[in-house]
Amino acid sequence: MAVHTSQSVAKAAGDDVARGRSRGTGNPPPPGRLRRALSVHWYAWTMVAPVVIVIGVIIGYPLVRGIWLSMTDANERNVARSIGVNDMPATYEFVGLDNYVDALTGGQFLGTLGWTLVWTVSCVAITFCLGMALANILNRKIAGRSAYRMALILPWAIPGFVSVFAWRFLYNEERGLLNKILGGAGIDGVPWLNDPTWAKFSVIAVNVWLGIPFIMVALLGGLQSIPSEQYEAAEMDGATAWQRFRHVTLPGLRPVSTTVVLLSTIWTFNMFPVIFLLTRGGPGESTQILVTQAYKFSFEISPRDFAQSSTWGVLILVLLMLFAVVYRRVLRTQGDNW
C-alpha cells in the first residue's frame, strides 16, 4: 500500500513538472504543426517557394488591386494618366461598398447573371452527356477506334479563336454554309447571330463543340480504370446494359466526374472567347455573360468604368468560390472524399 502511494505521488509530481515545462518554467513546449512541417519537409518547401512567390505576385497583386478599385469611383477620367508631357494625378475617391450595392440591386447584373447561369448549366449538362456517350462508344472495340478518337480530339487541339472564327463563318446569314445547306433544301435561312434566341443556341452549340473533347478524354480514362471483372460479374448476375451502366459505370466514374464537372463549370462560367468573338454579347445584350460585361465596362464604354469592371470581377470570383464550397460540401455529404 505504501509503495502504491509513493508511486502515485511520484506520478503526480512528474505531471506537475511536465505542466510547468509547458508553461515556460522549464523546457519549451513541443513545436506546432506548421513548425514541424517546415522542419521535416524543408527541402520541399524550398523547391515550392519560388513558384508560390511568382504566382502570388502574378495573381495576388492584380486581385488586391481589383478589390481596391472596386471600392472606389475610378474611371478613365480620374485615374492617374499622362497627356503629352503632363502627368495627371489620380483623383478618384473611396466609396466603400457602394459599387457592390448598385450592382446587386440593379437589374443589369442580375439579368446578366441569369443568362450566365443558363449558359453555364446548359453547356455543362449537354457537354457532359455527349462526352459520356462518346466515351462509352470509344471504350468498346470498334473498327477505326483510334481514328475516331483523333477526330473527336481535334476541336481541343485547334486554338479556340480559330474554331470560333470558323463557326462564325458557318453562321453567316448570307454566305454561311449552314444557310446554304438549308437553302438547298428549300428552307429559309436562319439569322443565327442576329436573332437573340438563335444567337443563344448558336453560342451554346459552339461551346459544347469545344468542350466535348476534354470531357470525353477524361471520362474515357475513367472508364478504362474500371476493372472488367465488375462488368463480368454483373452480367453473370443477369444485369441489363442499363443496370450495368447505372450500378458499375457511374459509380466507377464518380471521382473523375466530380472533378470534370467542377472544372467545366468554372471554365464555362468564364468562357470569354466564344461570346466575345462570336457575338460580342449581341445582338443587343442578349448573349452577354458576366465576364464579357466586365470587359465591356473596362475597355468599350466611354468613359471606361474601371470601378464597375472590378466590382463585377470580384463578384464573379465570389460566386465561383461559393459554388466550389457548396459543391464540395454536397459531395462530402454523399460520402465522396474530395
mmCIF file with all atom_site columns, N, CA, C and O in Angstrom, residues 187-206:
data_model
loop_
_atom_site.group_PDB
_atom_site.id
_atom_site.type_symbol
_atom_site.label_atom_id
_atom_site.label_alt_id
_atom_site.label_comp_id
_atom_site.label_asym_id
_atom_site.label_entity_id
_atom_site.label_seq_id
_atom_site.pdbx_PDB_ins_code
_atom_site.Cartn_x
_atom_site.Cartn_y
_atom_site.Cartn_z
_atom_site.occupancy
_atom_site.B_iso_or_equiv
_atom_site.pdbx_formal_charge
_atom_site.auth_seq_id
_atom_site.auth_comp_id
_atom_site.auth_asym_id
_atom_site.auth_atom_id
_atom_site.pdbx_PDB_model_num
ATOM 1  N N  . ILE A 1 187 ? -35.409 25.570 -97.473 1.00 0.00 ? 187 ILE A N  1
ATOM 2  C CA . ILE A 1 187 ? -35.746 26.170 -96.175 1.00 0.00 ? 187 ILE A CA 1
ATOM 3  C C  . ILE A 1 187 ? -35.118 27.558 -96.104 1.00 0.00 ? 187 ILE A C  1
ATOM 4  O O  . ILE A 1 187 ? -33.982 27.764 -96.537 1.00 0.00 ? 187 ILE A O  1
ATOM 5  N N  . ASP A 1 188 ? -35.860 28.497 -95.570 1.00 0.00 ? 188 ASP A N  1
ATOM 6  C CA . ASP A 1 188 ? -35.346 29.859 -95.436 1.00 0.00 ? 188 ASP A CA 1
ATOM 7  C C  . ASP A 1 188 ? -34.150 29.891 -94.488 1.00 0.00 ? 188 ASP A C  1
ATOM 8  O O  . ASP A 1 188 ? -34.064 29.115 -93.523 1.00 0.00 ? 188 ASP A O  1
ATOM 9  N N  . GLY A 1 189 ? -33.213 30.798 -94.779 1.00 0.00 ? 189 GLY A N  1
ATOM 10 C CA . GLY A 1 189 ? -32.035 30.947 -93.936 1.00 0.00 ? 189 GLY A CA 1
ATOM 11 C C  . GLY A 1 189 ? -32.389 31.391 -92.523 1.00 0.00 ? 189 GLY A C  1
ATOM 12 O O  . GLY A 1 189 ? -33.407 32.061 -92.290 1.00 0.00 ? 189 GLY A O  1
ATOM 13 N N  . VAL A 1 190 ? -31.563 31.011 -91.595 1.00 0.00 ? 190 VAL A N  1
ATOM 14 C CA . VAL A 1 190 ? -31.774 31.327 -90.175 1.00 0.00 ? 190 VAL A CA 1
ATOM 15 C C  . VAL A 1 190 ? -30.826 32.449 -89.763 1.00 0.00 ? 190 VAL A C  1
ATOM 16 O O  . VAL A 1 190 ? -29.625 32.382 -90.062 1.00 0.00 ? 190 VAL A O  1
ATOM 17 N N  . PRO A 1 191 ? -31.308 33.476 -89.075 1.00 0.00 ? 191 PRO A N  1
ATOM 18 C CA . PRO A 1 191 ? -30.415 34.537 -88.571 1.00 0.00 ? 191 PRO A CA 1
ATOM 19 C C  . PRO A 1 191 ? -29.671 34.060 -87.321 1.00 0.00 ? 191 PRO A C  1
ATOM 20 O O  . PRO A 1 191 ? -29.972 34.475 -86.198 1.00 0.00 ? 191 PRO A O  1
ATOM 21 N N  . TRP A 1 192 ? -28.697 33.222 -87.520 1.00 0.00 ? 192 TRP A N  1
ATOM 22 C CA . TRP A 1 192 ? -28.034 32.546 -86.406 1.00 0.00 ? 192 TRP A CA 1
ATOM 23 C C  . TRP A 1 192 ? -27.517 33.510 -85.343 1.00 0.00 ? 192 TRP A C  1
ATOM 24 O O  . TRP A 1 192 ? -27.683 33.268 -84.145 1.00 0.00 ? 192 TRP A O  1
ATOM 25 N N  . LEU A 1 193 ? -26.867 34.585 -85.776 1.00 0.00 ? 193 LEU A N  1
ATOM 26 C CA . LEU A 1 193 ? -26.232 35.512 -84.828 1.00 0.00 ? 193 LEU A CA 1
ATOM 27 C C  . LEU A 1 193 ? -26.950 36.851 -84.739 1.00 0.00 ? 193 LEU A C  1
ATOM 28 O O  . LEU A 1 193 ? -26.492 37.731 -84.005 1.00 0.00 ? 193 LEU A O  1
ATOM 29 N N  . ASN A 1 194 ? -28.025 37.036 -85.473 1.00 0.00 ? 194 ASN A N  1
ATOM 30 C CA . ASN A 1 194 ? -28.726 38.313 -85.491 1.00 0.00 ? 194 ASN A CA 1
ATOM 31 C C  . ASN A 1 194 ? -30.069 38.281 -84.770 1.00 0.00 ? 194 ASN A C  1
ATOM 32 O O  . ASN A 1 194 ? -30.702 39.316 -84.605 1.00 0.00 ? 194 ASN A O  1
ATOM 33 N N  . ASP A 1 195 ? -30.493 37.121 -84.348 1.00 0.00 ? 195 ASP A N  1
ATOM 34 C CA . ASP A 1 195 ? -31.710 36.979 -83.569 1.00 0.00 ? 195 ASP A CA 1
ATOM 35 C C  . ASP A 1 195 ? -31.328 36.557 -82.143 1.00 0.00 ? 195 ASP A C  1
ATOM 36 O O  . ASP A 1 195 ? -30.511 35.645 -81.964 1.00 0.00 ? 195 ASP A O  1
ATOM 37 N N  . PRO A 1 196 ? -31.864 37.211 -81.110 1.00 0.00 ? 196 PRO A N  1
ATOM 38 C CA . PRO A 1 196 ? -31.446 36.896 -79.731 1.00 0.00 ? 196 PRO A CA 1
ATOM 39 C C  . PRO A 1 196 ? -31.587 35.419 -79.366 1.00 0.00 ? 196 PRO A C  1
ATOM 40 O O  . PRO A 1 196 ? -30.681 34.829 -78.758 1.00 0.00 ? 196 PRO A O  1
ATOM 41 N N  . THR A 1 197 ? -32.695 34.800 -79.742 1.00 0.00 ? 197 THR A N  1
ATOM 42 C CA . THR A 1 197 ? -32.896 33.394 -79.378 1.00 0.00 ? 197 THR A CA 1
ATOM 43 C C  . THR A 1 197 ? -31.946 32.487 -80.139 1.00 0.00 ? 197 THR A C  1
ATOM 44 O O  . THR A 1 197 ? -31.297 31.606 -79.547 1.00 0.00 ? 197 THR A O  1
ATOM 45 N N  . TRP A 1 198 ? -31.846 32.684 -81.444 1.00 0.00 ? 198 TRP A N  1
ATOM 46 C CA . TRP A 1 198 ? -30.939 31.860 -82.233 1.00 0.00 ? 198 TRP A CA 1
ATOM 47 C C  . TRP A 1 198 ? -29.486 32.094 -81.823 1.00 0.00 ? 198 TRP A C  1
ATOM 48 O O  . TRP A 1 198 ? -28.666 31.168 -81.857 1.00 0.00 ? 198 TRP A O  1
ATOM 49 N N  . ALA A 1 199 ? -29.151 33.315 -81.450 1.00 0.00 ? 199 ALA A N  1
ATOM 50 C CA . ALA A 1 199 ? -27.783 33.605 -81.032 1.00 0.00 ? 199 ALA A CA 1
ATOM 51 C C  . ALA A 1 199 ? -27.422 32.823 -79.774 1.00 0.00 ? 199 ALA A C  1
ATOM 52 O O  . ALA A 1 199 ? -26.295 32.326 -79.627 1.00 0.00 ? 199 ALA A O  1
ATOM 53 N N  . LYS A 1 200 ? -28.371 32.681 -78.855 1.00 0.00 ? 200 LYS A N  1
ATOM 54 C CA . LYS A 1 200 ? -28.100 31.914 -77.638 1.00 0.00 ? 200 LYS A CA 1
ATOM 55 C C  . LYS A 1 200 ? -27.877 30.445 -77.955 1.00 0.00 ? 200 LYS A C  1
ATOM 56 O O  . LYS A 1 200 ? -26.949 29.817 -77.425 1.00 0.00 ? 200 LYS A O  1
ATOM 57 N N  . PHE A 1 201 ? -28.709 29.884 -78.820 1.00 0.00 ? 201 PHE A N  1
ATOM 58 C CA . PHE A 1 201 ? -28.498 28.498 -79.233 1.00 0.00 ? 201 PHE A CA 1
ATOM 59 C C  . PHE A 1 201 ? -27.147 28.332 -79.947 1.00 0.00 ? 201 PHE A C  1
ATOM 60 O O  . PHE A 1 201 ? -26.456 27.319 -79.771 1.00 0.00 ? 201 PHE A O  1
ATOM 61 N N  . SER A 1 202 ? -26.784 29.340 -80.727 1.00 0.00 ? 202 SER A N  1
ATOM 62 C CA . SER A 1 202 ? -25.548 29.253 -81.513 1.00 0.00 ? 202 SER A CA 1
ATOM 63 C C  . SER A 1 202 ? -24.317 29.241 -80.619 1.00 0.00 ? 202 SER A C  1
ATOM 64 O O  . SER A 1 202 ? -23.400 28.433 -80.812 1.00 0.00 ? 202 SER A O  1
ATOM 65 N N  . VAL A 1 203 ? -24.262 30.148 -79.630 1.00 0.00 ? 203 VAL A N  1
ATOM 66 C CA . VAL A 1 203 ? -23.078 30.192 -78.769 1.00 0.00 ? 203 VAL A CA 1
ATOM 67 C C  . VAL A 1 203 ? -22.996 28.939 -77.897 1.00 0.00 ? 203 VAL A C  1
ATOM 68 O O  . VAL A 1 203 ? -21.895 28.442 -77.614 1.00 0.00 ? 203 VAL A O  1
ATOM 69 N N  . ILE A 1 204 ? -24.136 28.413 -77.463 1.00 0.00 ? 204 ILE A N  1
ATOM 70 C CA . ILE A 1 204 ? -24.121 27.174 -76.679 1.00 0.00 ? 204 ILE A CA 1
ATOM 71 C C  . ILE A 1 204 ? -23.592 26.023 -77.528 1.00 0.00 ? 204 ILE A C  1
ATOM 72 O O  . ILE A 1 204 ? -22.783 25.197 -77.056 1.00 0.00 ? 204 ILE A O  1
ATOM 73 N N  . ALA A 1 205 ? -24.019 25.951 -78.787 1.00 0.00 ? 205 ALA A N  1
ATOM 74 C CA . ALA A 1 205 ? -23.553 24.871 -79.669 1.00 0.00 ? 205 ALA A CA 1
ATOM 75 C C  . ALA A 1 205 ? -22.047 24.933 -79.869 1.00 0.00 ? 205 ALA A C  1
ATOM 76 O O  . ALA A 1 205 ? -21.357 23.900 -79.845 1.00 0.00 ? 205 ALA A O  1
ATOM 77 N N  . VAL A 1 206 ? -21.504 26.131 -80.059 1.00 0.00 ? 206 VAL A N  1
ATOM 78 C CA . VAL A 1 206 ? -20.058 26.265 -80.269 1.00 0.00 ? 206 VAL A CA 1
ATOM 79 C C  . VAL A 1 206 ? -19.300 25.866 -79.014 1.00 0.00 ? 206 VAL A C  1
ATOM 80 O O  . VAL A 1 206 ? -18.288 25.150 -79.073 1.00 0.00 ? 206 VAL A O  1
#
